[in-house]
Each structure stands twice: as C-alpha cells, then as structure tokens.
C-alpha cells in the first residue's frame, strides 16, 4: 500500500526463477526493487533474500526491508538493507 501511496505501479518480479517481492515502477519509468523479510539475522536467510536482487543487472535502487534494528543501515554490493519502519516514515 505504501508503494501505491508514493505513486508507484507495483508488480511482483521474477529473475532466474527467483521472486523479487516488489517491483515498483514510477511515472518516469524509474524502478525500485524491494525484498521484504521479518529478520535476516541468520546468514542463510540474508543470502536467500539478497540473491534475487543480486541477479538484477541494472542500476535502479534495490532495497531489503526488515524489522532488524540495523544501525547504521547496511549495504551489500549496492543493495541497501534498512529497517522497514524507518523506510515507512521516510528515512
């Protein structure tokens, strides 16, 4: 709902048979890729959530939103991991 409120069209993405939770397309055709997970404290969960985003070969923003309390936010090769609540209030 938040992506729609921000003016995006929202789709589910697929890359190499892996699902990208949300592909948000803006008015100027800019894109935003989002993966959402409650927690990525376990290494295997983090890898699973990052994998689809790592396979996307363009320069549009890629986000991993979690409820983890990550301070400061983390960056995994251009994939920004941030707290979902912080993102919702407009970090």
Short mmCIF file of C-alpha atoms in Angstrom, two decimals:
data_model
loop_
_atom_site.label_atom_id
_atom_site.label_comp_id
_atom_site.label_asym_id
_atom_site.label_seq_id
_atom_site.Cartn_x
_atom_site.Cartn_y
_atom_site.Cartn_z
CA UNK A 1 0.00 0.00 0.00
CA UNK A 2 2.86 2.38 0.78
CA UNK A 3 4.33 2.00 -2.70
CA UNK A 4 0.96 2.82 -4.24
CA UNK A 5 0.64 5.83 -1.95
CA UNK A 6 4.05 7.00 -3.17
CA UNK A 7 2.78 6.89 -6.76
CA UNK A 8 4.29 3.63 -7.98
CA UNK A 9 2.72 0.86 -10.02
CA UNK A 10 3.51 -2.35 -8.16
CA UNK A 11 4.38 -5.75 -9.62
CA UNK A 12 5.94 -9.00 -8.46
CA UNK A 13 9.26 -9.54 -10.22
CA UNK A 14 10.97 -12.70 -11.39
CA UNK A 15 14.63 -13.26 -12.20
CA UNK A 16 16.10 -16.71 -12.91
CA UNK A 17 13.07 -18.41 -11.35
CA UNK A 18 13.53 -16.38 -8.15
CA UNK A 19 10.87 -13.97 -6.94
CA UNK A 20 11.51 -10.32 -6.24
CA UNK A 21 8.83 -9.32 -3.73
CA UNK A 22 8.06 -5.95 -5.30
CA UNK A 23 8.98 -4.15 -8.49
CA UNK A 24 7.79 -0.56 -8.20
CA UNK A 25 7.65 1.49 -11.40
CA UNK A 26 7.31 5.26 -11.17
CA UNK A 27 5.86 7.81 -13.58
CA UNK A 28 9.20 8.36 -15.35
CA UNK A 29 9.71 4.59 -15.64
CA UNK A 30 12.22 4.66 -12.79
CA UNK A 31 12.26 1.38 -10.91
CA UNK A 32 12.68 0.32 -7.32
CA UNK A 33 13.20 -3.33 -6.34
CA UNK A 34 12.23 -4.45 -2.84
CA UNK A 35 12.65 -7.63 -0.85
CA UNK A 36 10.87 -7.82 2.49
CA UNK A 37 11.76 -10.15 5.37
CA UNK A 38 10.93 -10.03 9.04
CA UNK A 39 14.50 -10.79 10.00
CA UNK A 40 17.76 -11.65 8.28
CA UNK A 41 19.72 -12.39 11.45
CA UNK A 42 20.55 -15.86 10.12
CA UNK A 43 23.17 -15.87 7.36
CA UNK A 44 21.17 -18.32 5.24
CA UNK A 45 18.11 -16.04 5.35
CA UNK A 46 20.16 -12.99 4.41
CA UNK A 47 21.68 -14.84 1.44
CA UNK A 48 18.26 -16.08 0.30
CA UNK A 49 16.76 -12.57 0.42
CA UNK A 50 19.72 -10.90 -1.32
CA UNK A 51 20.04 -13.47 -4.12
CA UNK A 52 17.23 -12.26 -6.44
CA UNK A 53 18.36 -8.64 -6.12
CA UNK A 54 21.96 -9.60 -6.85
CA UNK A 55 20.87 -11.14 -10.16
CA UNK A 56 19.33 -7.89 -11.43
CA UNK A 57 21.83 -6.17 -13.71
CA UNK A 58 20.70 -2.57 -13.78
CA UNK A 59 21.42 0.49 -11.69
CA UNK A 60 18.00 1.10 -10.18
CA UNK A 61 17.76 1.13 -6.36
CA UNK A 62 17.43 -2.20 -4.61
CA UNK A 63 16.17 -2.40 -1.02
CA UNK A 64 15.95 -5.15 1.58
CA UNK A 65 13.45 -4.09 4.23
CA UNK A 66 13.47 -5.93 7.54
CA UNK A 67 12.45 -5.42 11.13
CA UNK A 68 16.08 -5.90 12.16
CA UNK A 69 17.40 -2.95 14.11
CA UNK A 70 20.32 -2.16 11.85
CA UNK A 71 22.23 0.94 12.87
CA UNK A 72 23.60 2.20 10.63
CA UNK A 73 21.90 0.65 7.63
CA UNK A 74 23.91 -1.88 5.66
CA UNK A 75 24.93 -2.06 2.01
CA UNK A 76 25.55 -5.33 0.19
CA UNK A 77 27.07 -4.52 -3.20
CA UNK A 78 24.56 -1.77 -3.90
CA UNK A 79 21.62 -3.41 -2.13
CA UNK A 80 20.56 -1.23 0.77
CA UNK A 81 19.30 -3.06 3.86
CA UNK A 82 17.28 -0.86 6.16
CA UNK A 83 14.65 -1.09 8.86
CA UNK A 84 11.15 -1.24 7.37
CA UNK A 85 9.69 1.18 9.91
CA UNK A 86 12.38 3.75 9.20
CA UNK A 87 11.69 3.43 5.48
CA UNK A 88 7.96 3.81 6.01
CA UNK A 89 8.37 7.08 7.87
CA UNK A 90 10.63 8.37 5.14
CA UNK A 91 14.23 7.76 6.05
#
